[in-house]
Amino acid sequence: MGLFPIDRRRLRTCGVDEAGRGPLAGPVAVAAVILDPKRRIRGLDDSKKLTHAQREALYPRIVERALAWHVEMITVEEIDRLNILHATLEGMRRCVAALGPEVELVRIDGNTVPKALPCMAEAIVGGDALEPAIMAASILAKVSRDRLMCQLHEEHPLYGFDVHKGYPTPAHLAALAEHGPCVHHRRSFAPVREALARHAAVPEALAVTA
């Protein structure tokens, strides 16, 4: 007796995406969303293709209309300890676990599936432009992280986190060179390591010339 193929269109799908793998500072935000097919959300798209205002408008609609959702922040300490890829995959695993047995199929933007997921999963390159649940997850992750980086700016205004959100822009690199890293910078990233080494060498140079 043969096995019947699984119709994945009938499975309760959880979309997963992240925001913040490239920045030099701040956490990685990972989001997971199960959309309600009976409550359509107009305007969903890859978060990178939407304006700030569009993402902010969609965020509460997703939170209100989704069957389930979760956002996980992966700390700088975890990023430095695990490396950025493994920290992101761990965040994805936690997000799916937080949604519990409701999830029947996980669709992840990218080319890597985390280990130890409790259900079927598939990675989709460019999934944030193809799968509505991934689009919704990308918006929740992006908005959540941007809001947090604005909060970190209040604590450390020298770096301009509210503008560049921790990405390695010329202004951010200049501030990093001038002031050195703060506690929210990722020491495992080369520009941060180099800035830290330069600033650590300054007291020694002063001692030699004194």
PDB file of C-alpha atoms in Angstrom:
ATOM      1  CA  MET A   1       0.000   0.000   0.000  1.00  0.00           C
ATOM      2  CA  GLY A   2       1.568   3.293  -1.096  1.00  0.00           C
ATOM      3  CA  LEU A   3       1.837   6.466   0.931  1.00  0.00           C
ATOM      4  CA  PHE A   4      -0.373   9.391   0.002  1.00  0.00           C
ATOM      5  CA  PRO A   5       1.500  12.663  -0.597  1.00  0.00           C
ATOM      6  CA  ILE A   6       0.893  15.412   1.946  1.00  0.00           C
ATOM      7  CA  ASP A   7      -0.984  18.430   0.637  1.00  0.00           C
ATOM      8  CA  ARG A   8       1.008  21.202   2.276  1.00  0.00           C
ATOM      9  CA  ARG A   9      -1.640  23.765   1.365  1.00  0.00           C
ATOM     10  CA  ARG A  10      -3.886  22.203   4.005  1.00  0.00           C
ATOM     11  CA  LEU A  11      -1.302  22.411   6.783  1.00  0.00           C
ATOM     12  CA  ARG A  12      -1.231  25.219   9.348  1.00  0.00           C
ATOM     13  CA  THR A  13       1.798  27.143   8.154  1.00  0.00           C
ATOM     14  CA  CYS A  14       4.129  29.206  10.293  1.00  0.00           C
ATOM     15  CA  GLY A  15       6.252  31.791   8.511  1.00  0.00           C
ATOM     16  CA  VAL A  16       9.637  32.650  10.054  1.00  0.00           C
ATOM     17  CA  ASP A  17      12.021  35.492   9.262  1.00  0.00           C
ATOM     18  CA  GLU A  18      14.665  37.623  10.949  1.00  0.00           C
ATOM     19  CA  ALA A  19      15.905  41.182  11.012  1.00  0.00           C
ATOM     20  CA  GLY A  20      19.349  42.400  11.989  1.00  0.00           C
ATOM     21  CA  ARG A  21      21.934  39.840  10.934  1.00  0.00           C
ATOM     22  CA  GLY A  22      24.132  42.459   9.283  1.00  0.00           C
ATOM     23  CA  PRO A  23      24.387  45.226  11.917  1.00  0.00           C
ATOM     24  CA  LEU A  24      27.403  45.737  14.170  1.00  0.00           C
ATOM     25  CA  ALA A  25      25.229  46.386  17.222  1.00  0.00           C
ATOM     26  CA  GLY A  26      22.005  45.261  18.827  1.00  0.00           C
ATOM     27  CA  PRO A  27      20.183  41.934  18.848  1.00  0.00           C
ATOM     28  CA  VAL A  28      18.837  39.854  15.998  1.00  0.00           C
ATOM     29  CA  ALA A  29      15.035  39.847  15.977  1.00  0.00           C
ATOM     30  CA  VAL A  30      13.317  36.653  14.837  1.00  0.00           C
ATOM     31  CA  ALA A  31       9.569  36.412  14.310  1.00  0.00           C
ATOM     32  CA  ALA A  32       7.151  33.574  13.619  1.00  0.00           C
ATOM     33  CA  VAL A  33       3.577  34.083  12.406  1.00  0.00           C
ATOM     34  CA  ILE A  34       0.612  31.832  11.681  1.00  0.00           C
ATOM     35  CA  LEU A  35      -1.853  33.785   9.563  1.00  0.00           C
ATOM     36  CA  ASP A  36      -5.612  33.300   9.759  1.00  0.00           C
ATOM     37  CA  PRO A  37      -6.880  32.504   6.236  1.00  0.00           C
ATOM     38  CA  LYS A  38     -10.246  33.980   7.204  1.00  0.00           C
ATOM     39  CA  ARG A  39      -8.756  37.358   8.146  1.00  0.00           C
ATOM     40  CA  ARG A  40      -6.809  38.664   5.189  1.00  0.00           C
ATOM     41  CA  ILE A  41      -4.199  41.375   5.718  1.00  0.00           C
ATOM     42  CA  ARG A  42      -3.847  43.642   2.702  1.00  0.00           C
ATOM     43  CA  GLY A  43      -0.481  45.178   1.878  1.00  0.00           C
ATOM     44  CA  LEU A  44       1.799  42.386   3.082  1.00  0.00           C
ATOM     45  CA  ASP A  45       5.193  42.344   1.406  1.00  0.00           C
ATOM     46  CA  ASP A  46       8.868  41.847   2.154  1.00  0.00           C
ATOM     47  CA  SER A  47       9.576  44.342   4.962  1.00  0.00           C
ATOM     48  CA  LYS A  48      12.558  45.723   3.025  1.00  0.00           C
ATOM     49  CA  LYS A  49      10.221  46.825   0.219  1.00  0.00           C
ATOM     50  CA  LEU A  50       7.904  48.708   2.575  1.00  0.00           C
ATOM     51  CA  THR A  51       8.337  52.167   4.020  1.00  0.00           C
ATOM     52  CA  HIS A  52       8.673  52.779   7.732  1.00  0.00           C
ATOM     53  CA  ALA A  53       5.079  54.081   7.826  1.00  0.00           C
ATOM     54  CA  GLN A  54       3.743  51.044   5.963  1.00  0.00           C
ATOM     55  CA  ARG A  55       5.495  48.623   8.336  1.00  0.00           C
ATOM     56  CA  GLU A  56       4.210  50.480  11.379  1.00  0.00           C
ATOM     57  CA  ALA A  57       0.664  50.386   9.987  1.00  0.00           C
ATOM     58  CA  LEU A  58       0.838  46.666   9.218  1.00  0.00           C
ATOM     59  CA  TYR A  59       2.349  45.663  12.560  1.00  0.00           C
ATOM     60  CA  PRO A  60      -0.848  46.030  14.669  1.00  0.00           C
ATOM     61  CA  ARG A  61      -2.958  44.426  11.943  1.00  0.00           C
ATOM     62  CA  ILE A  62      -0.715  41.349  11.938  1.00  0.00           C
ATOM     63  CA  VAL A  63      -0.737  41.142  15.736  1.00  0.00           C
ATOM     64  CA  GLU A  64      -4.531  41.465  15.816  1.00  0.00           C
ATOM     65  CA  ARG A  65      -5.459  39.147  12.944  1.00  0.00           C
ATOM     66  CA  ALA A  66      -2.830  36.370  13.115  1.00  0.00           C
ATOM     67  CA  LEU A  67      -3.806  33.072  14.706  1.00  0.00           C
ATOM     68  CA  ALA A  68      -0.490  33.149  16.585  1.00  0.00           C
ATOM     69  CA  TRP A  69       2.764  35.087  16.554  1.00  0.00           C
ATOM     70  CA  HIS A  70       5.971  35.410  18.533  1.00  0.00           C
ATOM     71  CA  VAL A  71       9.067  37.640  18.408  1.00  0.00           C
ATOM     72  CA  GLU A  72      12.382  36.494  19.894  1.00  0.00           C
ATOM     73  CA  MET A  73      15.343  38.793  20.526  1.00  0.00           C
ATOM     74  CA  ILE A  74      18.744  37.109  20.311  1.00  0.00           C
ATOM     75  CA  THR A  75      21.170  39.052  22.474  1.00  0.00           C
ATOM     76  CA  VAL A  76      24.589  40.348  21.538  1.00  0.00           C
ATOM     77  CA  GLU A  77      26.093  37.913  24.065  1.00  0.00           C
ATOM     78  CA  GLU A  78      24.497  34.957  22.284  1.00  0.00           C
ATOM     79  CA  ILE A  79      25.558  36.265  18.879  1.00  0.00           C
ATOM     80  CA  ASP A  80      29.171  36.558  20.049  1.00  0.00           C
ATOM     81  CA  ARG A  81      29.099  33.143  21.697  1.00  0.00           C
ATOM     82  CA  LEU A  82      27.345  31.118  18.978  1.00  0.00           C
ATOM     83  CA  ASN A  83      28.198  33.210  15.860  1.00  0.00           C
ATOM     84  CA  ILE A  84      25.574  35.089  13.889  1.00  0.00           C
ATOM     85  CA  LEU A  85      24.264  32.152  11.836  1.00  0.00           C
ATOM     86  CA  HIS A  86      23.816  29.723  14.728  1.00  0.00           C
ATOM     87  CA  ALA A  87      22.350  32.436  16.960  1.00  0.00           C
ATOM     88  CA  THR A  88      19.774  33.244  14.273  1.00  0.00           C
ATOM     89  CA  LEU A  89      18.873  29.576  13.802  1.00  0.00           C
ATOM     90  CA  GLU A  90      18.477  29.197  17.568  1.00  0.00           C
ATOM     91  CA  GLY A  91      16.129  32.177  17.570  1.00  0.00           C
ATOM     92  CA  MET A  92      14.061  30.539  14.842  1.00  0.00           C
ATOM     93  CA  ARG A  93      13.849  27.321  16.829  1.00  0.00           C
ATOM     94  CA  ARG A  94      12.670  29.226  19.914  1.00  0.00           C
ATOM     95  CA  CYS A  95      10.050  31.114  17.920  1.00  0.00           C
ATOM     96  CA  VAL A  96       8.537  27.937  16.512  1.00  0.00           C
ATOM     97  CA  ALA A  97       8.636  26.264  19.932  1.00  0.00           C
ATOM     98  CA  ALA A  98       6.835  29.251  21.461  1.00  0.00           C
ATOM     99  CA  LEU A  99       3.879  28.738  19.117  1.00  0.00           C
ATOM    100  CA  GLY A 100       3.502  25.153  20.293  1.00  0.00           C
ATOM    101  CA  PRO A 101       1.634  22.296  18.585  1.00  0.00           C
ATOM    102  CA  GLU A 102      -0.441  24.674  16.437  1.00  0.00           C
ATOM    103  CA  VAL A 103       2.387  24.643  13.894  1.00  0.00           C
ATOM    104  CA  GLU A 104       2.224  21.898  11.253  1.00  0.00           C
ATOM    105  CA  LEU A 105       4.614  23.306   8.652  1.00  0.00           C
ATOM    106  CA  VAL A 106       7.399  25.874   9.087  1.00  0.00           C
ATOM    107  CA  ARG A 107       8.459  28.001   6.137  1.00  0.00           C
ATOM    108  CA  ILE A 108      11.680  29.933   6.665  1.00  0.00           C
ATOM    109  CA  ASP A 109      13.146  32.702   4.566  1.00  0.00           C
ATOM    110  CA  GLY A 110      16.632  31.647   3.484  1.00  0.00           C
ATOM    111  CA  ASN A 111      18.460  28.429   2.708  1.00  0.00           C
ATOM    112  CA  THR A 112      18.929  26.807   6.134  1.00  0.00           C
ATOM    113  CA  VAL A 113      16.479  25.033   8.410  1.00  0.00           C
ATOM    114  CA  PRO A 114      17.186  24.975  12.180  1.00  0.00           C
ATOM    115  CA  LYS A 115      17.697  21.613  13.825  1.00  0.00           C
ATOM    116  CA  ALA A 116      15.272  20.053  16.319  1.00  0.00           C
ATOM    117  CA  LEU A 117      12.074  21.608  14.990  1.00  0.00           C
ATOM    118  CA  PRO A 118       8.940  19.731  16.130  1.00  0.00           C
ATOM    119  CA  CYS A 119       7.332  19.548  12.675  1.00  0.00           C
ATOM    120  CA  MET A 120       8.004  19.643   8.940  1.00  0.00           C
ATOM    121  CA  ALA A 121      10.018  22.610   7.733  1.00  0.00           C
ATOM    122  CA  GLU A 122      11.348  24.049   4.504  1.00  0.00           C
ATOM    123  CA  ALA A 123      13.686  26.899   3.651  1.00  0.00           C
ATOM    124  CA  ILE A 124      12.663  29.195   0.803  1.00  0.00           C
ATOM    125  CA  VAL A 125      15.205  31.526  -0.757  1.00  0.00           C
ATOM    126  CA  GLY A 126      13.411  34.825  -1.271  1.00  0.00           C
ATOM    127  CA  GLY A 127      10.514  33.535   0.803  1.00  0.00           C
ATOM    128  CA  ASP A 128       9.772  36.980   2.187  1.00  0.00           C
ATOM    129  CA  ALA A 129       8.556  37.914  -1.306  1.00  0.00           C
ATOM    130  CA  LEU A 130       6.624  34.677  -1.887  1.00  0.00           C
ATOM    131  CA  GLU A 131       4.957  33.433   1.310  1.00  0.00           C
ATOM    132  CA  PRO A 132       2.498  35.775   3.119  1.00  0.00           C
ATOM    133  CA  ALA A 133       3.276  34.269   6.537  1.00  0.00           C
ATOM    134  CA  ILE A 134       6.981  34.958   5.997  1.00  0.00           C
ATOM    135  CA  MET A 135       6.156  38.505   4.880  1.00  0.00           C
ATOM    136  CA  ALA A 136       4.229  39.028   8.112  1.00  0.00           C
ATOM    137  CA  ALA A 137       7.108  37.606  10.149  1.00  0.00           C
ATOM    138  CA  SER A 138       9.596  39.873   8.387  1.00  0.00           C
ATOM    139  CA  ILE A 139       7.484  42.918   9.278  1.00  0.00           C
ATOM    140  CA  LEU A 140       7.142  41.955  12.956  1.00  0.00           C
ATOM    141  CA  ALA A 141      10.871  41.280  13.221  1.00  0.00           C
ATOM    142  CA  LYS A 142      11.881  44.507  11.483  1.00  0.00           C
ATOM    143  CA  VAL A 143       9.508  46.774  13.430  1.00  0.00           C
ATOM    144  CA  SER A 144      10.348  45.146  16.772  1.00  0.00           C
ATOM    145  CA  ARG A 145      14.076  45.512  16.214  1.00  0.00           C
ATOM    146  CA  ASP A 146      13.864  49.097  14.912  1.00  0.00           C
ATOM    147  CA  ARG A 147      11.879  50.129  17.979  1.00  0.00           C
ATOM    148  CA  LEU A 148      14.433  48.523  20.271  1.00  0.00           C
ATOM    149  CA  MET A 149      17.339  50.236  18.503  1.00  0.00           C
ATOM    150  CA  CYS A 150      15.611  53.587  19.045  1.00  0.00           C
ATOM    151  CA  GLN A 151      15.458  52.745  22.757  1.00  0.00           C
ATOM    152  CA  LEU A 152      19.167  51.890  22.743  1.00  0.00           C
ATOM    153  CA  HIS A 153      19.830  55.265  21.135  1.00  0.00           C
ATOM    154  CA  GLU A 154      18.379  56.937  24.225  1.00  0.00           C
ATOM    155  CA  GLU A 155      20.964  55.079  26.337  1.00  0.00           C
ATOM    156  CA  HIS A 156      23.892  55.599  23.929  1.00  0.00           C
ATOM    157  CA  PRO A 157      23.187  58.679  21.773  1.00  0.00           C
ATOM    158  CA  LEU A 158      26.779  58.949  20.478  1.00  0.00           C
ATOM    159  CA  TYR A 159      26.315  56.216  17.876  1.00  0.00           C
ATOM    160  CA  GLY A 160      23.116  57.203  16.052  1.00  0.00           C
ATOM    161  CA  PHE A 161      21.332  53.886  16.525  1.00  0.00           C
ATOM    162  CA  ASP A 162      17.995  55.599  15.859  1.00  0.00           C
ATOM    163  CA  VAL A 163      19.105  56.426  12.309  1.00  0.00           C
ATOM    164  CA  HIS A 164      21.127  53.443  11.061  1.00  0.00           C
ATOM    165  CA  LYS A 165      19.795  50.798  13.500  1.00  0.00           C
ATOM    166  CA  GLY A 166      23.301  49.430  14.046  1.00  0.00           C
ATOM    167  CA  TYR A 167      24.190  48.813  10.405  1.00  0.00           C
ATOM    168  CA  PRO A 168      27.768  49.669   9.324  1.00  0.00           C
ATOM    169  CA  THR A 169      27.047  53.021   7.702  1.00  0.00           C
ATOM    170  CA  PRO A 170      29.891  55.562   7.332  1.00  0.00           C
ATOM    171  CA  ALA A 171      28.426  57.585  10.217  1.00  0.00           C
ATOM    172  CA  HIS A 172      28.278  54.516  12.468  1.00  0.00           C
ATOM    173  CA  LEU A 173      31.821  53.450  11.594  1.00  0.00           C
ATOM    174  CA  ALA A 174      33.060  56.982  12.296  1.00  0.00           C
ATOM    175  CA  ALA A 175      31.344  57.018  15.705  1.00  0.00           C
ATOM    176  CA  LEU A 176      32.743  53.577  16.478  1.00  0.00           C
ATOM    177  CA  ALA A 177      36.271  54.757  15.591  1.00  0.00           C
ATOM    178  CA  GLU A 178      35.915  57.878  17.722  1.00  0.00           C
ATOM    179  CA  HIS A 179      34.213  56.475  20.811  1.00  0.00           C
ATOM    180  CA  GLY A 180      34.953  52.748  20.709  1.00  0.00           C
ATOM    181  CA  PRO A 181      32.290  50.060  21.181  1.00  0.00           C
ATOM    182  CA  CYS A 182      29.492  50.221  23.741  1.00  0.00           C
ATOM    183  CA  VAL A 183      27.987  47.199  25.496  1.00  0.00           C
ATOM    184  CA  HIS A 184      25.533  46.657  22.625  1.00  0.00           C
ATOM    185  CA  HIS A 185      28.206  46.224  19.942  1.00  0.00           C
ATOM    186  CA  ARG A 186      28.964  42.719  18.665  1.00  0.00           C
ATOM    187  CA  ARG A 187      32.558  41.894  19.573  1.00  0.00           C
ATOM    188  CA  SER A 188      32.609  38.969  17.121  1.00  0.00           C
ATOM    189  CA  PHE A 189      32.237  41.366  14.160  1.00  0.00           C
ATOM    190  CA  ALA A 190      35.537  42.568  12.679  1.00  0.00           C
ATOM    191  CA  PRO A 191      34.917  46.364  12.691  1.00  0.00           C
ATOM    192  CA  VAL A 192      33.969  46.216  16.373  1.00  0.00           C
ATOM    193  CA  ARG A 193      37.004  44.078  17.267  1.00  0.00           C
ATOM    194  CA  GLU A 194      39.268  46.483  15.423  1.00  0.00           C
ATOM    195  CA  ALA A 195      37.774  49.545  17.129  1.00  0.00           C
ATOM    196  CA  LEU A 196      38.068  47.854  20.508  1.00  0.00           C
ATOM    197  CA  ALA A 197      41.729  46.998  19.866  1.00  0.00           C
ATOM    198  CA  ARG A 198      42.544  50.561  18.818  1.00  0.00           C
ATOM    199  CA  HIS A 199      40.936  52.059  21.902  1.00  0.00           C
ATOM    200  CA  ALA A 200      42.571  49.501  24.177  1.00  0.00           C
ATOM    201  CA  ALA A 201      45.957  50.495  22.755  1.00  0.00           C
ATOM    202  CA  VAL A 202      45.480  54.207  23.473  1.00  0.00           C
ATOM    203  CA  PRO A 203      46.261  54.089  27.239  1.00  0.00           C
ATOM    204  CA  GLU A 204      49.444  52.114  26.500  1.00  0.00           C
ATOM    205  CA  ALA A 205      50.549  54.692  23.933  1.00  0.00           C
ATOM    206  CA  LEU A 206      49.901  57.514  26.380  1.00  0.00           C
ATOM    207  CA  ALA A 207      51.896  55.703  29.054  1.00  0.00           C
ATOM    208  CA  VAL A 208      54.888  55.369  26.703  1.00  0.00           C
ATOM    209  CA  THR A 209      54.868  59.072  25.752  1.00  0.00           C
ATOM    210  CA  ALA A 210      54.239  60.340  29.289  1.00  0.00           C
TER     211      ALA A 210
END
